[in-house]
Amino acid sequence: MSVIKRLPRYYRFLGELKKNNITRISSKELSQRMGLTASQIRQDLNCFGGFGQQGYGYNVEQLQNEIGAILGVQNGFKTILFGCGNLGRAIASHMTFEDRGFELVGLFDSNADKMKDLRIKGLSVYPVEDLEVYCKEVEPKVAVLCVPTEAAPEIVERLVKLGITNFWNFSH
């Protein structure tokens, strides 16, 4: 596995360390926790610059920020969620989009009239008919699909025509 494929794993793991109030970690400790060798970790991180200090280890927050910058997680990609049934509501409510470099900006559903009073993280659910106008104004780059599998291809085709080419597919 290449270093590029390991970076998201480092990023997530460092986030867990931060949540547990761990501020500094050595490559040896990191290797034991992640199941990699200390040498591999040092080689991986040296590909992008020297983040650690010999005998002192890595500052967890700083390292996560540096890896986050490499991965582009600070970009805040505007994201819409399509399909506000049980799965869509759960993802919109509980997923920390911001921690992953995304900003949830809009919710859409084919039954939006049934959900007119529903607000998730301060966002209203828009009807599918408003999609074109909304996308021209807001210019989202990512769509999260929480729709039935058979509906997904048509929705994706429509979204691609509106300039959205990045998808998280939770079709079911």
PDB file of C-alpha atoms in Angstrom:
ATOM      1  CA  MET A   1       0.000   0.000   0.000  1.00  0.00           C
ATOM      2  CA  SER A   2       1.373   3.428  -0.911  1.00  0.00           C
ATOM      3  CA  VAL A   3       1.820   6.353   1.445  1.00  0.00           C
ATOM      4  CA  ILE A   4      -1.030   8.233  -0.260  1.00  0.00           C
ATOM      5  CA  LYS A   5      -3.408   5.421   0.656  1.00  0.00           C
ATOM      6  CA  ARG A   6      -2.184   5.438   4.266  1.00  0.00           C
ATOM      7  CA  LEU A   7      -2.586   9.195   4.798  1.00  0.00           C
ATOM      8  CA  PRO A   8      -6.361   9.070   5.457  1.00  0.00           C
ATOM      9  CA  ARG A   9      -5.741   6.341   8.020  1.00  0.00           C
ATOM     10  CA  TYR A  10      -3.109   8.473   9.758  1.00  0.00           C
ATOM     11  CA  TYR A  11      -5.504  11.418   9.683  1.00  0.00           C
ATOM     12  CA  ARG A  12      -8.381   9.477  11.270  1.00  0.00           C
ATOM     13  CA  PHE A  13      -6.124   7.859  13.854  1.00  0.00           C
ATOM     14  CA  LEU A  14      -4.596  11.189  14.873  1.00  0.00           C
ATOM     15  CA  GLY A  15      -8.135  12.550  15.278  1.00  0.00           C
ATOM     16  CA  GLU A  16      -8.888   9.734  17.721  1.00  0.00           C
ATOM     17  CA  LEU A  17      -5.712  10.530  19.660  1.00  0.00           C
ATOM     18  CA  LYS A  18      -6.781  14.192  19.871  1.00  0.00           C
ATOM     19  CA  LYS A  19     -10.205  13.172  21.187  1.00  0.00           C
ATOM     20  CA  ASN A  20      -8.409  11.191  23.906  1.00  0.00           C
ATOM     21  CA  ASN A  21      -6.328  14.260  24.822  1.00  0.00           C
ATOM     22  CA  ILE A  22      -3.063  12.744  23.593  1.00  0.00           C
ATOM     23  CA  THR A  23      -0.917  15.665  22.458  1.00  0.00           C
ATOM     24  CA  ARG A  24       2.351  13.952  21.537  1.00  0.00           C
ATOM     25  CA  ILE A  25       3.233  10.520  20.179  1.00  0.00           C
ATOM     26  CA  SER A  26       6.422   8.803  19.038  1.00  0.00           C
ATOM     27  CA  SER A  27       6.702   6.847  15.798  1.00  0.00           C
ATOM     28  CA  LYS A  28       7.206   3.726  17.942  1.00  0.00           C
ATOM     29  CA  GLU A  29       3.946   4.274  19.869  1.00  0.00           C
ATOM     30  CA  LEU A  30       2.126   5.167  16.665  1.00  0.00           C
ATOM     31  CA  SER A  31       3.432   2.027  14.967  1.00  0.00           C
ATOM     32  CA  GLN A  32       2.274  -0.199  17.826  1.00  0.00           C
ATOM     33  CA  ARG A  33      -1.205   1.313  17.775  1.00  0.00           C
ATOM     34  CA  MET A  34      -1.583   1.263  13.988  1.00  0.00           C
ATOM     35  CA  GLY A  35       0.081  -2.048  13.191  1.00  0.00           C
ATOM     36  CA  LEU A  36       2.831  -0.523  11.042  1.00  0.00           C
ATOM     37  CA  THR A  37       6.552  -0.307  11.635  1.00  0.00           C
ATOM     38  CA  ALA A  38       8.045   2.842  13.127  1.00  0.00           C
ATOM     39  CA  SER A  39      10.368   2.979  10.133  1.00  0.00           C
ATOM     40  CA  GLN A  40       7.401   2.902   7.729  1.00  0.00           C
ATOM     41  CA  ILE A  41       5.707   5.755   9.571  1.00  0.00           C
ATOM     42  CA  ARG A  42       8.859   7.888   9.524  1.00  0.00           C
ATOM     43  CA  GLN A  43       9.389   7.158   5.807  1.00  0.00           C
ATOM     44  CA  ASP A  44       5.772   8.005   5.009  1.00  0.00           C
ATOM     45  CA  LEU A  45       5.823  11.291   6.873  1.00  0.00           C
ATOM     46  CA  ASN A  46       9.251  12.272   5.546  1.00  0.00           C
ATOM     47  CA  CYS A  47       7.789  12.150   2.024  1.00  0.00           C
ATOM     48  CA  PHE A  48       5.948  15.368   2.881  1.00  0.00           C
ATOM     49  CA  GLY A  49       8.500  17.072   5.126  1.00  0.00           C
ATOM     50  CA  GLY A  50       9.868  16.522   8.612  1.00  0.00           C
ATOM     51  CA  PHE A  51       6.949  16.733  11.022  1.00  0.00           C
ATOM     52  CA  GLY A  52       8.502  15.072  14.059  1.00  0.00           C
ATOM     53  CA  GLN A  53      11.463  15.695  16.284  1.00  0.00           C
ATOM     54  CA  GLN A  54      13.916  12.909  17.088  1.00  0.00           C
ATOM     55  CA  GLY A  55      13.545  11.824  20.702  1.00  0.00           C
ATOM     56  CA  TYR A  56      10.449  13.989  21.082  1.00  0.00           C
ATOM     57  CA  GLY A  57       7.959  12.499  18.659  1.00  0.00           C
ATOM     58  CA  TYR A  58       5.094  14.157  16.843  1.00  0.00           C
ATOM     59  CA  ASN A  59       2.740  16.886  17.978  1.00  0.00           C
ATOM     60  CA  VAL A  60      -0.599  15.130  17.326  1.00  0.00           C
ATOM     61  CA  GLU A  61      -2.621  18.238  16.446  1.00  0.00           C
ATOM     62  CA  GLN A  62       0.076  19.716  14.218  1.00  0.00           C
ATOM     63  CA  LEU A  63       0.621  16.415  12.403  1.00  0.00           C
ATOM     64  CA  GLN A  64      -3.105  15.954  11.840  1.00  0.00           C
ATOM     65  CA  ASN A  65      -3.340  19.513  10.482  1.00  0.00           C
ATOM     66  CA  GLU A  66      -0.408  18.919   8.119  1.00  0.00           C
ATOM     67  CA  ILE A  67      -1.853  15.643   6.847  1.00  0.00           C
ATOM     68  CA  GLY A  68      -5.261  17.307   6.570  1.00  0.00           C
ATOM     69  CA  ALA A  69      -3.743  20.018   4.371  1.00  0.00           C
ATOM     70  CA  ILE A  70      -2.169  17.361   2.139  1.00  0.00           C
ATOM     71  CA  LEU A  71      -5.506  15.539   1.879  1.00  0.00           C
ATOM     72  CA  GLY A  72      -7.426  18.771   1.334  1.00  0.00           C
ATOM     73  CA  VAL A  73      -9.768  18.291   4.276  1.00  0.00           C
ATOM     74  CA  GLN A  74      -9.698  22.009   5.078  1.00  0.00           C
ATOM     75  CA  ASN A  75     -11.213  22.795   1.681  1.00  0.00           C
ATOM     76  CA  GLY A  76     -14.794  22.606   2.941  1.00  0.00           C
ATOM     77  CA  PHE A  77     -16.220  21.163  -0.276  1.00  0.00           C
ATOM     78  CA  LYS A  78     -19.856  22.207  -0.573  1.00  0.00           C
ATOM     79  CA  THR A  79     -21.943  19.056  -0.296  1.00  0.00           C
ATOM     80  CA  ILE A  80     -25.609  18.236  -0.810  1.00  0.00           C
ATOM     81  CA  LEU A  81     -27.434  15.176   0.451  1.00  0.00           C
ATOM     82  CA  PHE A  82     -30.030  13.557  -1.762  1.00  0.00           C
ATOM     83  CA  GLY A  83     -32.661  11.383  -0.053  1.00  0.00           C
ATOM     84  CA  CYS A  84     -33.845  12.329   3.438  1.00  0.00           C
ATOM     85  CA  GLY A  85     -35.408   9.049   4.515  1.00  0.00           C
ATOM     86  CA  ASN A  86     -34.142   7.258   7.622  1.00  0.00           C
ATOM     87  CA  LEU A  87     -30.616   6.690   6.262  1.00  0.00           C
ATOM     88  CA  GLY A  88     -30.264  10.191   4.841  1.00  0.00           C
ATOM     89  CA  ARG A  89     -31.476  11.817   8.052  1.00  0.00           C
ATOM     90  CA  ALA A  90     -29.090   9.685  10.121  1.00  0.00           C
ATOM     91  CA  ILE A  91     -26.107  10.558   7.922  1.00  0.00           C
ATOM     92  CA  ALA A  92     -26.996  14.264   7.813  1.00  0.00           C
ATOM     93  CA  SER A  93     -27.550  14.386  11.578  1.00  0.00           C
ATOM     94  CA  HIS A  94     -24.633  12.357  12.859  1.00  0.00           C
ATOM     95  CA  MET A  95     -21.819  12.480  10.316  1.00  0.00           C
ATOM     96  CA  THR A  96     -19.231  15.143  11.018  1.00  0.00           C
ATOM     97  CA  PHE A  97     -18.809  16.421   7.465  1.00  0.00           C
ATOM     98  CA  GLU A  98     -16.573  19.299   8.546  1.00  0.00           C
ATOM     99  CA  ASP A  99     -14.019  16.940  10.086  1.00  0.00           C
ATOM    100  CA  ARG A 100     -13.666  15.288   6.695  1.00  0.00           C
ATOM    101  CA  GLY A 101     -13.293  18.471   4.633  1.00  0.00           C
ATOM    102  CA  PHE A 102     -16.912  18.841   3.543  1.00  0.00           C
ATOM    103  CA  GLU A 103     -19.606  21.400   4.290  1.00  0.00           C
ATOM    104  CA  LEU A 104     -23.169  20.118   4.166  1.00  0.00           C
ATOM    105  CA  VAL A 105     -25.086  22.942   2.468  1.00  0.00           C
ATOM    106  CA  GLY A 106     -28.312  21.402   1.176  1.00  0.00           C
ATOM    107  CA  LEU A 107     -30.784  18.546   1.600  1.00  0.00           C
ATOM    108  CA  PHE A 108     -33.087  17.251  -1.141  1.00  0.00           C
ATOM    109  CA  ASP A 109     -35.878  14.710  -1.254  1.00  0.00           C
ATOM    110  CA  SER A 110     -38.572  13.696  -3.724  1.00  0.00           C
ATOM    111  CA  ASN A 111     -41.102  13.933  -0.862  1.00  0.00           C
ATOM    112  CA  ALA A 112     -39.940  17.306   0.448  1.00  0.00           C
ATOM    113  CA  ASP A 113     -43.530  18.448   0.985  1.00  0.00           C
ATOM    114  CA  LYS A 114     -43.862  15.758   3.684  1.00  0.00           C
ATOM    115  CA  MET A 115     -40.692  17.102   5.302  1.00  0.00           C
ATOM    116  CA  LYS A 116     -41.392  20.837   5.062  1.00  0.00           C
ATOM    117  CA  ASP A 117     -41.022  21.310   8.820  1.00  0.00           C
ATOM    118  CA  LEU A 118     -37.941  19.095   9.134  1.00  0.00           C
ATOM    119  CA  ARG A 119     -34.617  20.814   9.823  1.00  0.00           C
ATOM    120  CA  ILE A 120     -31.344  18.954  10.099  1.00  0.00           C
ATOM    121  CA  LYS A 121     -28.324  20.884  11.367  1.00  0.00           C
ATOM    122  CA  GLY A 122     -30.234  24.056  10.559  1.00  0.00           C
ATOM    123  CA  LEU A 123     -30.939  22.997   6.953  1.00  0.00           C
ATOM    124  CA  SER A 124     -34.374  22.636   5.385  1.00  0.00           C
ATOM    125  CA  VAL A 125     -35.236  19.863   2.950  1.00  0.00           C
ATOM    126  CA  TYR A 126     -35.699  21.163  -0.604  1.00  0.00           C
ATOM    127  CA  PRO A 127     -37.868  19.553  -3.261  1.00  0.00           C
ATOM    128  CA  VAL A 128     -36.084  17.886  -6.180  1.00  0.00           C
ATOM    129  CA  GLU A 129     -37.663  20.463  -8.497  1.00  0.00           C
ATOM    130  CA  ASP A 130     -35.457  23.171  -6.929  1.00  0.00           C
ATOM    131  CA  LEU A 131     -32.220  21.282  -7.661  1.00  0.00           C
ATOM    132  CA  GLU A 132     -31.133  23.120 -10.832  1.00  0.00           C
ATOM    133  CA  VAL A 133     -31.680  26.605  -9.426  1.00  0.00           C
ATOM    134  CA  TYR A 134     -30.052  25.665  -6.115  1.00  0.00           C
ATOM    135  CA  CYS A 135     -26.964  24.158  -7.771  1.00  0.00           C
ATOM    136  CA  LYS A 136     -26.468  27.206 -10.010  1.00  0.00           C
ATOM    137  CA  GLU A 137     -26.566  29.501  -6.977  1.00  0.00           C
ATOM    138  CA  VAL A 138     -24.616  27.437  -4.432  1.00  0.00           C
ATOM    139  CA  GLU A 139     -22.326  25.387  -6.744  1.00  0.00           C
ATOM    140  CA  PRO A 140     -21.939  22.236  -4.638  1.00  0.00           C
ATOM    141  CA  LYS A 141     -19.099  19.913  -5.647  1.00  0.00           C
ATOM    142  CA  VAL A 142     -20.152  16.723  -3.841  1.00  0.00           C
ATOM    143  CA  ALA A 143     -23.416  14.807  -3.468  1.00  0.00           C
ATOM    144  CA  VAL A 144     -24.262  12.177  -0.877  1.00  0.00           C
ATOM    145  CA  LEU A 145     -26.775   9.693  -2.296  1.00  0.00           C
ATOM    146  CA  CYS A 146     -29.175   8.062   0.163  1.00  0.00           C
ATOM    147  CA  VAL A 147     -31.763   6.924  -2.354  1.00  0.00           C
ATOM    148  CA  PRO A 148     -33.094   3.575  -3.567  1.00  0.00           C
ATOM    149  CA  THR A 149     -30.598   1.838  -5.865  1.00  0.00           C
ATOM    150  CA  GLU A 150     -32.929   2.008  -8.851  1.00  0.00           C
ATOM    151  CA  ALA A 151     -33.235   5.813  -8.541  1.00  0.00           C
ATOM    152  CA  ALA A 152     -29.494   6.485  -8.264  1.00  0.00           C
ATOM    153  CA  PRO A 153     -28.464   6.377 -11.977  1.00  0.00           C
ATOM    154  CA  GLU A 154     -31.023   8.995 -13.020  1.00  0.00           C
ATOM    155  CA  ILE A 155     -30.112  11.248 -10.088  1.00  0.00           C
ATOM    156  CA  VAL A 156     -26.386  10.920 -10.786  1.00  0.00           C
ATOM    157  CA  GLU A 157     -26.912  11.787 -14.456  1.00  0.00           C
ATOM    158  CA  ARG A 158     -28.871  14.873 -13.460  1.00  0.00           C
ATOM    159  CA  LEU A 159     -26.261  15.947 -10.898  1.00  0.00           C
ATOM    160  CA  VAL A 160     -23.369  15.449 -13.328  1.00  0.00           C
ATOM    161  CA  LYS A 161     -25.122  17.782 -15.793  1.00  0.00           C
ATOM    162  CA  LEU A 162     -25.186  20.342 -12.977  1.00  0.00           C
ATOM    163  CA  GLY A 163     -21.425  20.047 -12.437  1.00  0.00           C
ATOM    164  CA  ILE A 164     -21.354  17.637  -9.503  1.00  0.00           C
ATOM    165  CA  THR A 165     -18.874  14.849 -10.208  1.00  0.00           C
ATOM    166  CA  ASN A 166     -18.005  13.610  -6.733  1.00  0.00           C
ATOM    167  CA  PHE A 167     -20.311  11.212  -4.921  1.00  0.00           C
ATOM    168  CA  TRP A 168     -20.685   9.292  -1.700  1.00  0.00           C
ATOM    169  CA  ASN A 169     -23.029   6.497  -2.655  1.00  0.00           C
ATOM    170  CA  PHE A 170     -25.211   5.072   0.113  1.00  0.00           C
ATOM    171  CA  SER A 171     -27.887   3.848  -2.312  1.00  0.00           C
ATOM    172  CA  HIS A 172     -29.892   1.011  -0.869  1.00  0.00           C
TER     173      HIS A 172
END
